[in-house]
Amino acid sequence: MSDLRIETCVLGAVSTNCYIIYQKGKGSAVIVDPADNGAYLLNRCRELGTEPEAILLTHGHFDHILAVDDIRRAFPQCRLYAGAAEEGMLREPHLNLTGSWGASPMSLKADQLLEDGETFSLLDETWRVIATPGHTSGSVCYYLPAEDVLFAGDTLFYESLGRTDLPTGNTRQILASITEKLFALPEDTMVYTGHGDPTTIGHEMRYNPAAPYWKR
């Protein structure tokens, strides 16, 4: 890996993985799925000497989005990215489940809505959007080809996959997303998941419950 650093922060009532990605010795950072503890994340960014230039959302569920406004208030230049098909979930509290899990109802509007296959540049890295509907209709993963790193949100877990019984979830879609899109990545790709331990694409090809549906 280059001078890119990835710090995992496990936050909130359901132990959501939030990631602070930054370059050693440089001032910018990207936050993936800021969970629900804005004060902690802002303090950690100060300790690292970084300022978030972007927040990337893998999907719109409450446990991944609650700290977005805190971060954007502290850093007004910080842009919010999300999958284009997740626009409605971000906007509607009854879909993103804020208000249903002990938090105030919340509505968000992304600065940039991303399409499948779209690429963009942050931290001198090329990021590629992989649309992975199933956990939600607008779930996306973020892939850094130069680093062999994937931020998978709640689509792919260590020897598991995301639940599909919440609004806009679909079991058939998540199986297709994993087997047709994520299993097409190099086997040594490091997968940073939305909950639990990291894994690799190769490991999941062998041990994930989706693996029997993979057309080799």
Coordinates of C-alpha atoms in Angstrom, one line a residue:
M1 CA 0.0 0.0 0.0
S2 CA 1.1 3.6 -0.6
D3 CA 1.1 6.3 2.1
L4 CA -2.7 5.9 2.4
R5 CA -3.9 5.1 5.9
I6 CA -7.2 3.6 6.9
E7 CA -8.4 4.0 10.5
T8 CA -11.4 2.0 11.7
C9 CA -13.7 3.5 14.3
V10 CA -16.4 1.2 15.7
L11 CA -19.3 3.4 16.8
G12 CA -22.9 3.4 17.9
A13 CA -25.5 1.0 19.3
V14 CA -25.0 -1.6 16.5
S15 CA -21.2 -1.3 16.3
T16 CA -20.9 0.3 12.9
N17 CA -17.5 0.5 11.2
C18 CA -16.7 4.1 10.3
Y19 CA -13.5 4.6 8.3
I20 CA -11.2 7.6 8.3
I21 CA -9.0 7.5 5.2
Y22 CA -6.0 9.9 4.9
Q23 CA -2.5 10.2 3.6
K24 CA 0.3 10.4 6.1
G25 CA 1.7 13.9 6.4
K26 CA -1.1 15.5 4.4
G27 CA -4.1 17.4 5.7
S28 CA -7.2 15.9 3.9
A29 CA -9.3 12.9 4.9
V30 CA -12.3 11.0 3.6
I31 CA -14.8 9.5 6.0
V32 CA -16.8 6.5 4.9
D33 CA -20.1 5.9 6.8
P34 CA -19.7 8.3 9.8
A35 CA -22.1 6.4 12.1
D36 CA -23.5 8.3 15.0
N37 CA -20.7 10.0 17.0
G38 CA -19.7 13.2 15.3
A39 CA -17.8 14.5 18.3
Y40 CA -15.6 11.5 18.4
L41 CA -14.8 11.6 14.7
L42 CA -14.1 15.3 14.7
N43 CA -11.7 14.9 17.7
R44 CA -10.0 12.0 16.0
C45 CA -9.6 14.0 12.8
R46 CA -8.0 16.8 14.9
E47 CA -5.6 14.3 16.5
L48 CA -4.6 13.0 13.1
G49 CA -4.1 16.5 11.8
T50 CA -6.7 16.1 9.0
E51 CA -9.8 17.8 7.7
P52 CA -12.5 15.7 6.0
E53 CA -13.0 16.8 2.4
A54 CA -15.7 14.2 1.7
I55 CA -18.1 11.8 3.3
L56 CA -18.9 8.7 1.3
L57 CA -22.1 6.8 2.2
T58 CA -22.4 3.2 1.2
H59 CA -26.1 3.4 2.0
G60 CA -28.6 5.4 3.9
H61 CA -29.5 3.5 7.1
F62 CA -29.5 5.4 10.3
D63 CA -26.5 3.8 11.9
H64 CA -24.3 4.9 8.9
I65 CA -25.5 8.5 8.6
L66 CA -26.3 10.1 12.0
A67 CA -23.0 12.0 12.3
V68 CA -23.1 13.5 8.8
D69 CA -24.6 16.9 9.8
D70 CA -22.1 17.3 12.7
I71 CA -19.2 16.8 10.4
R72 CA -20.5 19.1 7.7
R73 CA -21.3 21.9 10.2
A74 CA -17.7 21.7 11.4
F75 CA -16.3 21.5 7.9
P76 CA -18.7 23.2 5.5
Q77 CA -16.5 22.4 2.5
C78 CA -17.0 18.7 3.1
R79 CA -19.0 17.1 0.3
L80 CA -21.4 14.3 0.7
Y81 CA -21.4 11.4 -1.8
A82 CA -24.0 8.6 -2.1
G83 CA -25.4 6.2 -4.7
A84 CA -27.9 7.8 -7.0
A85 CA -30.6 5.2 -6.2
E86 CA -30.3 6.0 -2.5
E87 CA -31.6 9.6 -2.9
G88 CA -35.0 8.7 -1.6
M89 CA -33.8 6.8 1.4
L90 CA -31.5 9.7 2.5
R91 CA -34.5 12.1 2.2
E92 CA -37.1 10.0 3.9
P93 CA -36.8 9.2 7.7
H94 CA -39.3 6.3 7.4
L95 CA -36.9 4.6 5.0
N96 CA -33.5 5.5 6.6
L97 CA -35.1 4.5 10.0
T98 CA -34.0 7.6 11.9
G99 CA -36.7 8.2 14.4
S100 CA -37.3 4.5 14.7
W101 CA -34.2 3.6 16.6
G102 CA -34.0 6.3 19.3
A103 CA -32.7 9.1 17.1
S104 CA -34.4 12.2 15.7
P105 CA -35.8 11.9 12.2
M106 CA -33.2 13.0 9.7
S107 CA -33.2 14.0 6.1
L108 CA -30.1 14.3 3.9
K109 CA -29.3 15.6 0.5
A110 CA -26.1 14.4 -1.2
D111 CA -23.8 16.9 -3.0
Q112 CA -23.0 14.3 -5.5
L113 CA -25.1 11.3 -6.5
L114 CA -23.0 8.5 -8.0
E115 CA -23.8 6.0 -10.8
D116 CA -22.6 2.5 -11.2
G117 CA -19.1 2.4 -12.7
E118 CA -18.5 6.1 -12.1
T119 CA -15.0 7.2 -11.0
F120 CA -13.9 10.2 -9.0
S121 CA -10.7 11.4 -7.4
L122 CA -10.1 12.0 -3.7
L123 CA -6.8 11.9 -1.8
D124 CA -4.9 11.6 -5.1
E125 CA -6.6 8.2 -5.6
T126 CA -9.1 7.0 -8.1
W127 CA -12.3 5.7 -6.5
R128 CA -14.7 3.5 -8.5
V129 CA -18.4 3.2 -7.6
I130 CA -19.9 -0.3 -7.7
A131 CA -23.7 -0.3 -7.3
T132 CA -24.6 -3.3 -5.1
P133 CA -28.4 -3.2 -4.6
G134 CA -29.8 -5.7 -2.1
H135 CA -29.2 -4.5 1.4
T136 CA -30.9 -1.4 0.2
S137 CA -31.8 -0.5 -3.4
G138 CA -29.2 2.2 -3.6
S139 CA -26.3 0.5 -1.8
V140 CA -22.9 1.1 -3.3
C141 CA -19.3 -0.1 -2.6
Y142 CA -16.2 2.0 -3.1
Y143 CA -13.2 0.4 -4.8
L144 CA -9.7 1.8 -5.0
P145 CA -8.0 -0.2 -7.7
A146 CA -4.5 1.0 -7.0
E147 CA -4.8 -0.1 -3.4
D148 CA -6.8 -3.3 -3.9
V149 CA -9.2 -2.0 -1.2
L150 CA -13.0 -2.1 -1.1
F151 CA -15.4 -0.4 1.3
A152 CA -18.4 -2.7 1.2
G153 CA -20.8 -1.2 3.6
D154 CA -23.5 -3.7 4.6
T155 CA -23.4 -5.7 1.3
L156 CA -20.5 -8.1 2.2
F157 CA -19.3 -9.2 5.6
Y158 CA -16.8 -11.7 6.9
E159 CA -18.4 -15.0 5.9
S160 CA -21.8 -13.3 5.8
L161 CA -23.9 -10.8 3.9
G162 CA -26.2 -7.9 4.7
R163 CA -29.8 -8.4 5.8
T164 CA -32.6 -7.8 3.3
D165 CA -35.6 -7.4 5.6
L166 CA -35.4 -3.6 6.0
P167 CA -36.9 -1.0 3.6
T168 CA -35.9 -1.6 -0.1
G169 CA -33.9 -4.8 0.7
N170 CA -34.0 -7.7 -1.7
T171 CA -32.3 -11.0 -1.2
R172 CA -32.0 -11.9 -4.9
Q173 CA -30.4 -8.6 -5.6
I174 CA -27.8 -8.8 -2.9
L175 CA -26.8 -12.3 -4.0
A176 CA -26.3 -11.0 -7.6
S177 CA -24.4 -8.0 -6.4
I178 CA -22.0 -10.1 -4.5
T179 CA -21.5 -12.9 -6.9
E180 CA -21.6 -11.0 -10.2
K181 CA -19.8 -7.7 -9.2
L182 CA -17.8 -8.2 -6.0
F183 CA -16.5 -11.7 -6.8
A184 CA -15.2 -10.2 -10.1
L185 CA -12.6 -8.2 -8.2
P186 CA -9.1 -9.6 -7.6
E187 CA -9.1 -12.2 -4.9
D188 CA -6.5 -10.3 -2.7
T189 CA -8.8 -7.2 -2.5
M190 CA -9.1 -6.2 1.1
V191 CA -12.7 -5.7 2.1
Y192 CA -13.5 -3.2 4.8
T193 CA -17.0 -4.1 6.0
G194 CA -19.8 -2.1 7.6
H195 CA -19.8 -4.3 10.7
G196 CA -17.4 -6.8 12.0
D197 CA -14.0 -7.9 10.8
P198 CA -12.3 -7.1 7.5
T199 CA -12.0 -9.9 4.9
T200 CA -10.8 -10.5 1.4
I201 CA -12.6 -11.2 -1.8
G202 CA -10.8 -14.6 -2.1
H203 CA -11.9 -15.7 1.3
E204 CA -15.5 -14.8 0.7
M205 CA -15.5 -16.7 -2.6
R206 CA -14.8 -19.8 -0.6
Y207 CA -16.7 -19.3 2.7
N208 CA -19.5 -16.8 2.1
P209 CA -23.1 -18.0 2.1
A210 CA -23.4 -16.3 -1.3
A211 CA -20.6 -18.5 -2.7
P212 CA -22.9 -21.4 -3.8
Y213 CA -24.7 -19.0 -6.1
W214 CA -21.5 -17.9 -7.8
K215 CA -21.3 -18.9 -11.5
R216 CA -17.6 -19.8 -11.8

